[in-house]
JSON list of C-alpha atoms in Angstrom, two decimals:
[
{"chain": "A", "resi": 1, "resn": "ILE", "atom": "CA", "xyz": [-5.12, 155.95, 93.06]},
{"chain": "A", "resi": 2, "resn": "LYS", "atom": "CA", "xyz": [-4.69, 157.52, 96.78]},
{"chain": "A", "resi": 3, "resn": "ASN", "atom": "CA", "xyz": [-8.24, 155.96, 97.33]},
{"chain": "A", "resi": 4, "resn": "THR", "atom": "CA", "xyz": [-7.59, 152.84, 95.71]},
{"chain": "A", "resi": 5, "resn": "PHE", "atom": "CA", "xyz": [-4.57, 152.39, 97.67]},
{"chain": "A", "resi": 6, "resn": "ASP", "atom": "CA", "xyz": [-6.43, 152.94, 100.75]},
{"chain": "A", "resi": 7, "resn": "HIS", "atom": "CA", "xyz": [-8.73, 150.90, 100.10]},
{"chain": "A", "resi": 8, "resn": "ILE", "atom": "CA", "xyz": [-6.76, 147.90, 99.74]},
{"chain": "A", "resi": 9, "resn": "MET", "atom": "CA", "xyz": [-4.72, 148.45, 102.63]},
{"chain": "A", "resi": 10, "resn": "GLY", "atom": "CA", "xyz": [-7.77, 148.96, 104.63]},
{"chain": "A", "resi": 11, "resn": "GLN", "atom": "CA", "xyz": [-8.49, 145.23, 103.58]},
{"chain": "A", "resi": 12, "resn": "VAL", "atom": "CA", "xyz": [-5.08, 143.63, 104.76]},
{"chain": "A", "resi": 13, "resn": "ILE", "atom": "CA", "xyz": [-4.75, 145.45, 107.78]},
{"chain": "A", "resi": 14, "resn": "ARG", "atom": "CA", "xyz": [-8.15, 143.81, 108.56]},
{"chain": "A", "resi": 15, "resn": "MET", "atom": "CA", "xyz": [-7.33, 140.50, 107.06]},
{"chain": "A", "resi": 16, "resn": "MET", "atom": "CA", "xyz": [-4.05, 140.42, 109.13]},
{"chain": "A", "resi": 17, "resn": "ASN", "atom": "CA", "xyz": [-6.03, 141.06, 112.14]},
{"chain": "A", "resi": 18, "resn": "TYR", "atom": "CA", "xyz": [-8.83, 138.91, 112.07]},
{"chain": "A", "resi": 19, "resn": "ASP", "atom": "CA", "xyz": [-9.05, 136.76, 115.40]},
{"chain": "A", "resi": 20, "resn": "ARG", "atom": "CA", "xyz": [-9.61, 133.55, 113.63]},
{"chain": "A", "resi": 21, "resn": "ALA", "atom": "CA", "xyz": [-8.48, 131.78, 116.51]},
{"chain": "A", "resi": 22, "resn": "GLY", "atom": "CA", "xyz": [-10.11, 133.67, 118.98]},
{"chain": "A", "resi": 23, "resn": "ASN", "atom": "CA", "xyz": [-13.73, 133.17, 117.44]},
{"chain": "A", "resi": 24, "resn": "MET", "atom": "CA", "xyz": [-13.03, 129.18, 117.93]},
{"chain": "A", "resi": 25, "resn": "ALA", "atom": "CA", "xyz": [-11.91, 129.56, 121.35]},
{"chain": "A", "resi": 26, "resn": "SER", "atom": "CA", "xyz": [-14.63, 131.11, 122.71]},
{"chain": "A", "resi": 27, "resn": "ALA", "atom": "CA", "xyz": [-17.56, 129.39, 120.14]},
{"chain": "A", "resi": 28, "resn": "VAL", "atom": "CA", "xyz": [-21.10, 129.63, 122.16]},
{"chain": "A", "resi": 29, "resn": "SER", "atom": "CA", "xyz": [-22.94, 126.32, 123.10]},
{"chain": "A", "resi": 30, "resn": "THR", "atom": "CA", "xyz": [-26.45, 126.01, 121.77]},
{"chain": "A", "resi": 31, "resn": "LYS", "atom": "CA", "xyz": [-28.82, 123.75, 123.15]},
{"chain": "A", "resi": 32, "resn": "LEU", "atom": "CA", "xyz": [-29.16, 121.79, 119.95]},
{"chain": "A", "resi": 33, "resn": "SER", "atom": "CA", "xyz": [-27.52, 119.07, 118.45]},
{"chain": "A", "resi": 34, "resn": "LEU", "atom": "CA", "xyz": [-26.81, 116.48, 115.67]},
{"chain": "A", "resi": 35, "resn": "ASN", "atom": "CA", "xyz": [-26.36, 113.10, 115.36]},
{"chain": "A", "resi": 36, "resn": "ASP", "atom": "CA", "xyz": [-25.92, 113.26, 119.17]},
{"chain": "A", "resi": 37, "resn": "ALA", "atom": "CA", "xyz": [-23.24, 115.90, 119.23]},
{"chain": "A", "resi": 38, "resn": "LYS", "atom": "CA", "xyz": [-23.87, 119.03, 120.85]},
{"chain": "A", "resi": 39, "resn": "LEU", "atom": "CA", "xyz": [-23.56, 121.77, 118.22]},
{"chain": "A", "resi": 40, "resn": "VAL", "atom": "CA", "xyz": [-21.45, 124.67, 119.75]},
{"chain": "A", "resi": 41, "resn": "PHE", "atom": "CA", "xyz": [-20.91, 127.55, 117.13]},
{"chain": "A", "resi": 42, "resn": "HIS", "atom": "CA", "xyz": [-18.48, 129.88, 116.25]},
{"chain": "A", "resi": 43, "resn": "ARG", "atom": "CA", "xyz": [-18.41, 132.82, 113.72]},
{"chain": "A", "resi": 44, "resn": "LEU", "atom": "CA", "xyz": [-16.05, 132.96, 110.20]},
{"chain": "A", "resi": 45, "resn": "ASP", "atom": "CA", "xyz": [-17.09, 136.69, 108.49]},
{"chain": "A", "resi": 46, "resn": "ASP", "atom": "CA", "xyz": [-15.68, 138.21, 105.64]},
{"chain": "A", "resi": 47, "resn": "GLY", "atom": "CA", "xyz": [-13.04, 139.77, 107.67]},
{"chain": "A", "resi": 48, "resn": "VAL", "atom": "CA", "xyz": [-10.95, 136.61, 107.00]},
{"chain": "A", "resi": 49, "resn": "MET", "atom": "CA", "xyz": [-10.28, 138.04, 103.99]},
{"chain": "A", "resi": 50, "resn": "GLY", "atom": "CA", "xyz": [-10.45, 142.14, 104.77]},
{"chain": "A", "resi": 51, "resn": "GLY", "atom": "CA", "xyz": [-14.03, 143.06, 105.01]},
{"chain": "A", "resi": 52, "resn": "ARG", "atom": "CA", "xyz": [-16.14, 144.63, 107.42]},
{"chain": "A", "resi": 53, "resn": "SER", "atom": "CA", "xyz": [-19.32, 142.10, 107.92]},
{"chain": "A", "resi": 54, "resn": "ASN", "atom": "CA", "xyz": [-20.00, 141.26, 111.24]},
{"chain": "A", "resi": 55, "resn": "THR", "atom": "CA", "xyz": [-21.75, 137.87, 113.00]},
{"chain": "A", "resi": 56, "resn": "ASN", "atom": "CA", "xyz": [-22.88, 139.10, 116.67]},
{"chain": "A", "resi": 57, "resn": "GLN", "atom": "CA", "xyz": [-21.50, 135.81, 118.18]},
{"chain": "A", "resi": 58, "resn": "GLU", "atom": "CA", "xyz": [-22.35, 136.55, 121.48]},
{"chain": "A", "resi": 59, "resn": "MET", "atom": "CA", "xyz": [-26.15, 136.14, 120.63]},
{"chain": "A", "resi": 60, "resn": "ILE", "atom": "CA", "xyz": [-25.84, 132.83, 118.98]},
{"chain": "A", "resi": 61, "resn": "ASN", "atom": "CA", "xyz": [-27.87, 131.24, 122.37]},
{"chain": "A", "resi": 62, "resn": "THR", "atom": "CA", "xyz": [-30.43, 133.72, 123.40]},
{"chain": "A", "resi": 63, "resn": "ILE", "atom": "CA", "xyz": [-32.92, 131.81, 122.03]},
{"chain": "A", "resi": 64, "resn": "ASN", "atom": "CA", "xyz": [-33.93, 128.36, 122.63]},
{"chain": "A", "resi": 65, "resn": "GLY", "atom": "CA", "xyz": [-31.96, 127.03, 119.50]},
{"chain": "A", "resi": 66, "resn": "ILE", "atom": "CA", "xyz": [-29.43, 129.12, 117.02]},
{"chain": "A", "resi": 67, "resn": "LEU", "atom": "CA", "xyz": [-29.35, 132.97, 116.73]},
{"chain": "A", "resi": 68, "resn": "PHE", "atom": "CA", "xyz": [-27.42, 134.00, 113.56]},
{"chain": "A", "resi": 69, "resn": "ALA", "atom": "CA", "xyz": [-27.31, 137.56, 112.97]},
{"chain": "A", "resi": 70, "resn": "GLY", "atom": "CA", "xyz": [-25.38, 140.50, 112.71]},
{"chain": "A", "resi": 71, "resn": "THR", "atom": "CA", "xyz": [-24.44, 142.88, 110.08]},
{"chain": "A", "resi": 72, "resn": "ILE", "atom": "CA", "xyz": [-23.43, 142.61, 106.28]},
{"chain": "A", "resi": 73, "resn": "ASP", "atom": "CA", "xyz": [-21.63, 145.15, 104.25]},
{"chain": "A", "resi": 74, "resn": "THR", "atom": "CA", "xyz": [-20.55, 144.30, 101.02]},
{"chain": "A", "resi": 75, "resn": "ASN", "atom": "CA", "xyz": [-18.10, 147.33, 100.72]},
{"chain": "A", "resi": 76, "resn": "GLY", "atom": "CA", "xyz": [-14.88, 145.04, 99.94]},
{"chain": "A", "resi": 77, "resn": "GLY", "atom": "CA", "xyz": [-17.02, 141.91, 101.61]},
{"chain": "A", "resi": 78, "resn": "GLY", "atom": "CA", "xyz": [-20.33, 139.93, 101.55]},
{"chain": "A", "resi": 79, "resn": "PHE", "atom": "CA", "xyz": [-20.74, 137.03, 103.65]},
{"chain": "A", "resi": 80, "resn": "THR", "atom": "CA", "xyz": [-20.80, 135.64, 107.39]},
{"chain": "A", "resi": 81, "resn": "SER", "atom": "CA", "xyz": [-21.38, 132.82, 108.72]},
{"chain": "A", "resi": 82, "resn": "ILE", "atom": "CA", "xyz": [-21.50, 130.43, 111.67]},
{"chain": "A", "resi": 83, "resn": "ARG", "atom": "CA", "xyz": [-20.41, 126.71, 112.00]},
{"chain": "A", "resi": 84, "resn": "SER", "atom": "CA", "xyz": [-19.94, 123.67, 114.48]},
{"chain": "A", "resi": 85, "resn": "PRO", "atom": "CA", "xyz": [-18.22, 120.73, 115.01]},
{"chain": "A", "resi": 86, "resn": "ILE", "atom": "CA", "xyz": [-20.58, 117.76, 114.56]},
{"chain": "A", "resi": 87, "resn": "ASN", "atom": "CA", "xyz": [-17.70, 115.25, 115.85]},
{"chain": "A", "resi": 88, "resn": "ASN", "atom": "CA", "xyz": [-19.31, 112.09, 115.69]},
{"chain": "A", "resi": 89, "resn": "GLY", "atom": "CA", "xyz": [-19.97, 113.00, 112.03]},
{"chain": "A", "resi": 90, "resn": "LEU", "atom": "CA", "xyz": [-23.48, 111.68, 109.96]},
{"chain": "A", "resi": 91, "resn": "PRO", "atom": "CA", "xyz": [-24.87, 108.22, 109.59]},
{"chain": "A", "resi": 92, "resn": "ALA", "atom": "CA", "xyz": [-24.80, 106.20, 106.11]},
{"chain": "A", "resi": 93, "resn": "ASP", "atom": "CA", "xyz": [-28.80, 106.03, 105.83]},
{"chain": "A", "resi": 94, "resn": "ALA", "atom": "CA", "xyz": [-29.22, 109.39, 106.36]},
{"chain": "A", "resi": 95, "resn": "LYS", "atom": "CA", "xyz": [-30.86, 111.14, 103.59]},
{"chain": "A", "resi": 96, "resn": "GLY", "atom": "CA", "xyz": [-30.28, 115.22, 104.69]},
{"chain": "A", "resi": 97, "resn": "ILE", "atom": "CA", "xyz": [-31.04, 117.72, 106.93]},
{"chain": "A", "resi": 98, "resn": "ARG", "atom": "CA", "xyz": [-34.86, 118.88, 108.38]},
{"chain": "A", "resi": 99, "resn": "LEU", "atom": "CA", "xyz": [-34.93, 122.06, 110.21]},
{"chain": "A", "resi": 100, "resn": "LYS", "atom": "CA", "xyz": [-37.30, 124.29, 111.49]},
{"chain": "A", "resi": 101, "resn": "TYR", "atom": "CA", "xyz": [-36.41, 127.96, 111.13]},
{"chain": "A", "resi": 102, "resn": "LYS", "atom": "CA", "xyz": [-37.43, 131.48, 111.36]},
{"chain": "A", "resi": 103, "resn": "GLY", "atom": "CA", "xyz": [-35.89, 133.92, 108.33]},
{"chain": "A", "resi": 104, "resn": "ASP", "atom": "CA", "xyz": [-36.31, 137.58, 107.13]},
{"chain": "A", "resi": 105, "resn": "GLY", "atom": "CA", "xyz": [-36.80, 137.00, 103.52]},
{"chain": "A", "resi": 106, "resn": "LYS", "atom": "CA", "xyz": [-33.00, 136.60, 102.96]},
{"chain": "A", "resi": 107, "resn": "THR", "atom": "CA", "xyz": [-31.78, 133.66, 100.97]},
{"chain": "A", "resi": 108, "resn": "TYR", "atom": "CA", "xyz": [-29.21, 131.66, 103.44]},
{"chain": "A", "resi": 109, "resn": "LYS", "atom": "CA", "xyz": [-27.16, 128.67, 103.03]},
{"chain": "A", "resi": 110, "resn": "VAL", "atom": "CA", "xyz": [-26.83, 125.76, 104.59]},
{"chain": "A", "resi": 111, "resn": "LEU", "atom": "CA", "xyz": [-23.05, 124.46, 105.08]},
{"chain": "A", "resi": 112, "resn": "LEU", "atom": "CA", "xyz": [-21.28, 120.60, 105.69]},
{"chain": "A", "resi": 113, "resn": "SER", "atom": "CA", "xyz": [-17.43, 120.15, 105.58]},
{"chain": "A", "resi": 114, "resn": "GLU", "atom": "CA", "xyz": [-14.98, 118.02, 106.45]},
{"chain": "A", "resi": 115, "resn": "GLY", "atom": "CA", "xyz": [-13.89, 120.71, 108.99]},
{"chain": "A", "resi": 116, "resn": "ASN", "atom": "CA", "xyz": [-10.49, 121.59, 108.79]},
{"chain": "A", "resi": 117, "resn": "GLY", "atom": "CA", "xyz": [-10.76, 124.41, 106.30]},
{"chain": "A", "resi": 118, "resn": "ALA", "atom": "CA", "xyz": [-12.42, 122.97, 103.59]},
{"chain": "A", "resi": 119, "resn": "GLY", "atom": "CA", "xyz": [-14.38, 124.88, 101.00]},
{"chain": "A", "resi": 120, "resn": "GLY", "atom": "CA", "xyz": [-11.73, 127.74, 101.33]},
{"chain": "A", "resi": 121, "resn": "PRO", "atom": "CA", "xyz": [-10.04, 129.25, 97.82]},
{"chain": "A", "resi": 122, "resn": "TRP", "atom": "CA", "xyz": [-7.21, 126.99, 98.27]},
{"chain": "A", "resi": 123, "resn": "ALA", "atom": "CA", "xyz": [-8.84, 123.94, 100.20]},
{"chain": "A", "resi": 124, "resn": "SER", "atom": "CA", "xyz": [-8.21, 120.57, 98.83]},
{"chain": "A", "resi": 125, "resn": "SER", "atom": "CA", "xyz": [-11.42, 119.39, 99.85]},
{"chain": "A", "resi": 126, "resn": "PRO", "atom": "CA", "xyz": [-15.12, 121.66, 99.23]},
{"chain": "A", "resi": 127, "resn": "SER", "atom": "CA", "xyz": [-17.77, 123.13, 101.67]},
{"chain": "A", "resi": 128, "resn": "TRP", "atom": "CA", "xyz": [-20.94, 121.35, 100.43]},
{"chain": "A", "resi": 129, "resn": "GLN", "atom": "CA", "xyz": [-23.89, 124.25, 100.19]},
{"chain": "A", "resi": 130, "resn": "ALA", "atom": "CA", "xyz": [-27.66, 124.29, 99.81]},
{"chain": "A", "resi": 131, "resn": "ASP", "atom": "CA", "xyz": [-29.85, 127.33, 99.68]},
{"chain": "A", "resi": 132, "resn": "LEU", "atom": "CA", "xyz": [-32.62, 127.75, 102.45]},
{"chain": "A", "resi": 133, "resn": "LYS", "atom": "CA", "xyz": [-34.99, 130.54, 101.34]},
{"chain": "A", "resi": 134, "resn": "THR", "atom": "CA", "xyz": [-36.93, 132.50, 104.34]},
{"chain": "A", "resi": 135, "resn": "LYS", "atom": "CA", "xyz": [-40.00, 134.47, 104.68]},
{"chain": "A", "resi": 136, "resn": "SER", "atom": "CA", "xyz": [-39.95, 137.45, 106.66]},
{"chain": "A", "resi": 137, "resn": "ASP", "atom": "CA", "xyz": [-41.10, 136.57, 110.03]},
{"chain": "A", "resi": 138, "resn": "GLN", "atom": "CA", "xyz": [-42.72, 133.01, 109.41]},
{"chain": "A", "resi": 139, "resn": "LEU", "atom": "CA", "xyz": [-41.58, 129.61, 110.92]},
{"chain": "A", "resi": 140, "resn": "GLU", "atom": "CA", "xyz": [-41.10, 127.10, 108.35]},
{"chain": "A", "resi": 141, "resn": "GLU", "atom": "CA", "xyz": [-39.84, 123.18, 108.09]},
{"chain": "A", "resi": 142, "resn": "GLN", "atom": "CA", "xyz": [-37.58, 122.67, 105.46]},
{"chain": "A", "resi": 143, "resn": "ASN", "atom": "CA", "xyz": [-36.34, 118.79, 104.42]},
{"chain": "A", "resi": 144, "resn": "ILE", "atom": "CA", "xyz": [-32.80, 119.73, 102.71]},
{"chain": "A", "resi": 145, "resn": "ASP", "atom": "CA", "xyz": [-31.78, 116.09, 100.87]},
{"chain": "A", "resi": 146, "resn": "PHE", "atom": "CA", "xyz": [-28.04, 115.75, 100.75]},
{"chain": "A", "resi": 147, "resn": "SER", "atom": "CA", "xyz": [-28.09, 115.24, 97.18]},
{"chain": "A", "resi": 148, "resn": "SER", "atom": "CA", "xyz": [-28.79, 119.12, 96.86]},
{"chain": "A", "resi": 149, "resn": "PHE", "atom": "CA", "xyz": [-25.75, 120.41, 98.09]},
{"chain": "A", "resi": 150, "resn": "LYS", "atom": "CA", "xyz": [-23.36, 121.20, 95.56]},
{"chain": "A", "resi": 151, "resn": "PRO", "atom": "CA", "xyz": [-19.62, 121.72, 96.15]},
{"chain": "A", "resi": 152, "resn": "SER", "atom": "CA", "xyz": [-18.36, 125.02, 96.52]},
{"chain": "A", "resi": 153, "resn": "PHE", "atom": "CA", "xyz": [-14.37, 126.66, 97.16]},
{"chain": "A", "resi": 154, "resn": "GLY", "atom": "CA", "xyz": [-14.15, 129.77, 98.23]},
{"chain": "A", "resi": 155, "resn": "GLY", "atom": "CA", "xyz": [-18.34, 130.44, 96.93]},
{"chain": "A", "resi": 156, "resn": "ARG", "atom": "CA", "xyz": [-17.87, 130.19, 93.84]},
{"chain": "A", "resi": 157, "resn": "GLY", "atom": "CA", "xyz": [-19.76, 127.64, 91.79]},
{"chain": "A", "resi": 158, "resn": "SER", "atom": "CA", "xyz": [-18.23, 124.11, 90.82]},
{"chain": "A", "resi": 159, "resn": "SER", "atom": "CA", "xyz": [-16.92, 123.56, 87.13]},
{"chain": "A", "resi": 160, "resn": "ARG", "atom": "CA", "xyz": [-18.03, 120.44, 85.41]},
{"chain": "A", "resi": 161, "resn": "ASN", "atom": "CA", "xyz": [-14.93, 118.45, 86.59]},
{"chain": "A", "resi": 162, "resn": "GLU", "atom": "CA", "xyz": [-15.31, 119.37, 89.98]},
{"chain": "A", "resi": 163, "resn": "LEU", "atom": "CA", "xyz": [-18.96, 118.28, 89.63]},
{"chain": "A", "resi": 164, "resn": "ASP", "atom": "CA", "xyz": [-17.72, 114.50, 88.34]},
{"chain": "A", "resi": 165, "resn": "LYS", "atom": "CA", "xyz": [-14.44, 114.87, 90.47]},
{"chain": "A", "resi": 166, "resn": "TYR", "atom": "CA", "xyz": [-16.29, 115.59, 94.39]},
{"chain": "A", "resi": 167, "resn": "ILE", "atom": "CA", "xyz": [-18.82, 112.76, 95.44]},
{"chain": "A", "resi": 168, "resn": "PHE", "atom": "CA", "xyz": [-20.52, 113.59, 99.07]},
{"chain": "A", "resi": 169, "resn": "LYS", "atom": "CA", "xyz": [-20.07, 111.48, 102.03]},
{"chain": "A", "resi": 170, "resn": "GLN", "atom": "CA", "xyz": [-22.01, 112.08, 104.71]},
{"chain": "A", "resi": 171, "resn": "THR", "atom": "CA", "xyz": [-20.14, 110.15, 106.70]},
{"chain": "A", "resi": 172, "resn": "ASP", "atom": "CA", "xyz": [-16.96, 112.40, 106.23]},
{"chain": "A", "resi": 173, "resn": "MET", "atom": "CA", "xyz": [-18.80, 115.37, 107.22]},
{"chain": "A", "resi": 174, "resn": "ARG", "atom": "CA", "xyz": [-17.13, 116.54, 110.73]},
{"chain": "A", "resi": 175, "resn": "GLN", "atom": "CA", "xyz": [-18.90, 120.35, 110.73]},
{"chain": "A", "resi": 176, "resn": "ILE", "atom": "CA", "xyz": [-21.85, 122.19, 109.77]},
{"chain": "A", "resi": 177, "resn": "GLY", "atom": "CA", "xyz": [-23.13, 125.79, 109.38]},
{"chain": "A", "resi": 178, "resn": "PHE", "atom": "CA", "xyz": [-24.92, 128.61, 108.29]},
{"chain": "A", "resi": 179, "resn": "MET", "atom": "CA", "xyz": [-23.91, 131.27, 105.77]},
{"chain": "A", "resi": 180, "resn": "LEU", "atom": "CA", "xyz": [-25.51, 134.66, 103.99]},
{"chain": "A", "resi": 181, "resn": "SER", "atom": "CA", "xyz": [-23.19, 135.10, 101.65]},
{"chain": "A", "resi": 182, "resn": "LEU", "atom": "CA", "xyz": [-23.21, 137.59, 97.74]},
{"chain": "A", "resi": 183, "resn": "LYS", "atom": "CA", "xyz": [-23.24, 133.88, 96.63]},
{"chain": "A", "resi": 184, "resn": "LEU", "atom": "CA", "xyz": [-26.13, 131.44, 96.07]},
{"chain": "A", "resi": 185, "resn": "SER", "atom": "CA", "xyz": [-25.03, 127.65, 96.21]},
{"chain": "A", "resi": 186, "resn": "ASN", "atom": "CA", "xyz": [-24.42, 127.60, 92.46]},
{"chain": "A", "resi": 187, "resn": "GLY", "atom": "CA", "xyz": [-22.04, 130.42, 92.61]},
{"chain": "A", "resi": 188, "resn": "ASP", "atom": "CA", "xyz": [-24.55, 132.67, 91.27]},
{"chain": "A", "resi": 189, "resn": "PRO", "atom": "CA", "xyz": [-25.59, 135.99, 92.67]},
{"chain": "A", "resi": 190, "resn": "ASN", "atom": "CA", "xyz": [-27.54, 136.18, 95.86]},
{"chain": "A", "resi": 191, "resn": "PRO", "atom": "CA", "xyz": [-30.42, 138.61, 94.57]},
{"chain": "A", "resi": 192, "resn": "VAL", "atom": "CA", "xyz": [-31.07, 141.67, 95.55]},
{"chain": "A", "resi": 193, "resn": "GLU", "atom": "CA", "xyz": [-34.32, 141.31, 96.80]},
{"chain": "A", "resi": 194, "resn": "THR", "atom": "CA", "xyz": [-33.12, 137.95, 98.84]},
{"chain": "A", "resi": 195, "resn": "PHE", "atom": "CA", "xyz": [-29.70, 138.99, 100.32]},
{"chain": "A", "resi": 196, "resn": "GLY", "atom": "CA", "xyz": [-29.86, 143.40, 100.47]},
{"chain": "A", "resi": 197, "resn": "GLU", "atom": "CA", "xyz": [-27.26, 145.88, 99.48]},
{"chain": "A", "resi": 198, "resn": "GLY", "atom": "CA", "xyz": [-24.92, 148.65, 100.67]},
{"chain": "A", "resi": 199, "resn": "VAL", "atom": "CA", "xyz": [-25.15, 147.85, 104.98]},
{"chain": "A", "resi": 200, "resn": "PHE", "atom": "CA", "xyz": [-28.03, 146.11, 106.52]},
{"chain": "A", "resi": 201, "resn": "ASP", "atom": "CA", "xyz": [-28.67, 143.53, 109.19]},
{"chain": "A", "resi": 202, "resn": "PHE", "atom": "CA", "xyz": [-29.93, 139.99, 108.98]},
{"chain": "A", "resi": 203, "resn": "ARG", "atom": "CA", "xyz": [-32.05, 137.44, 111.73]},
{"chain": "A", "resi": 204, "resn": "LEU", "atom": "CA", "xyz": [-31.95, 133.66, 111.35]},
{"chain": "A", "resi": 205, "resn": "GLU", "atom": "CA", "xyz": [-33.67, 131.48, 113.70]},
{"chain": "A", "resi": 206, "resn": "ILE", "atom": "CA", "xyz": [-32.96, 128.07, 113.78]},
{"chain": "A", "resi": 207, "resn": "HIS", "atom": "CA", "xyz": [-35.39, 126.01, 116.29]},
{"chain": "A", "resi": 208, "resn": "GLU", "atom": "CA", "xyz": [-34.72, 122.51, 115.37]},
{"chain": "A", "resi": 209, "resn": "ILE", "atom": "CA", "xyz": [-32.22, 120.89, 113.31]},
{"chain": "A", "resi": 210, "resn": "ASP", "atom": "CA", "xyz": [-32.44, 116.83, 112.56]},
{"chain": "A", "resi": 211, "resn": "LEU", "atom": "CA", "xyz": [-31.69, 114.38, 110.46]},
{"chain": "A", "resi": 212, "resn": "PHE", "atom": "CA", "xyz": [-34.06, 112.04, 108.04]}
]
């Protein structure tokens, strides 16, 4: 009982101490842009819910693109992410996102949302998520059609009612991000082979990002 109590109290303390506003205030400008909007990323990790995972925010702009890297700790958590405003939104005639990237064999997720906390467990609008599979240390290119993005709240998969209720509108999107999570975009577990277990490092390089 004591161990359980200590574990819960540790999560509560970490949640209370998580500096989300500070992360946003120290957001890192990158050399990439989307729809003429410079991408400026901040981290949002499972510490917001009491976890121990960590994205190295200071490393984001250390390559000629975006470096999403850090450590996942599945003991009481299981996700890391970086997010940037897209103040101009996305044009109505765009069909999807085009990426050039180099990963580590893990399956990441691309995120789009209306911003302002969208996609949280108690949010009124979802985070739209699409899986991004990677091959270890290989430069890859992929077109991700907007139709493949799935609505999500707090990482869980959407019910049939939610799939019918929420309609993706790219002109409403005001935030883009990348995530490594123990859940895939449909809410299924991210397998150990494409996620990891225990405490482990991760690394995803985004070299180019565009619309098609």
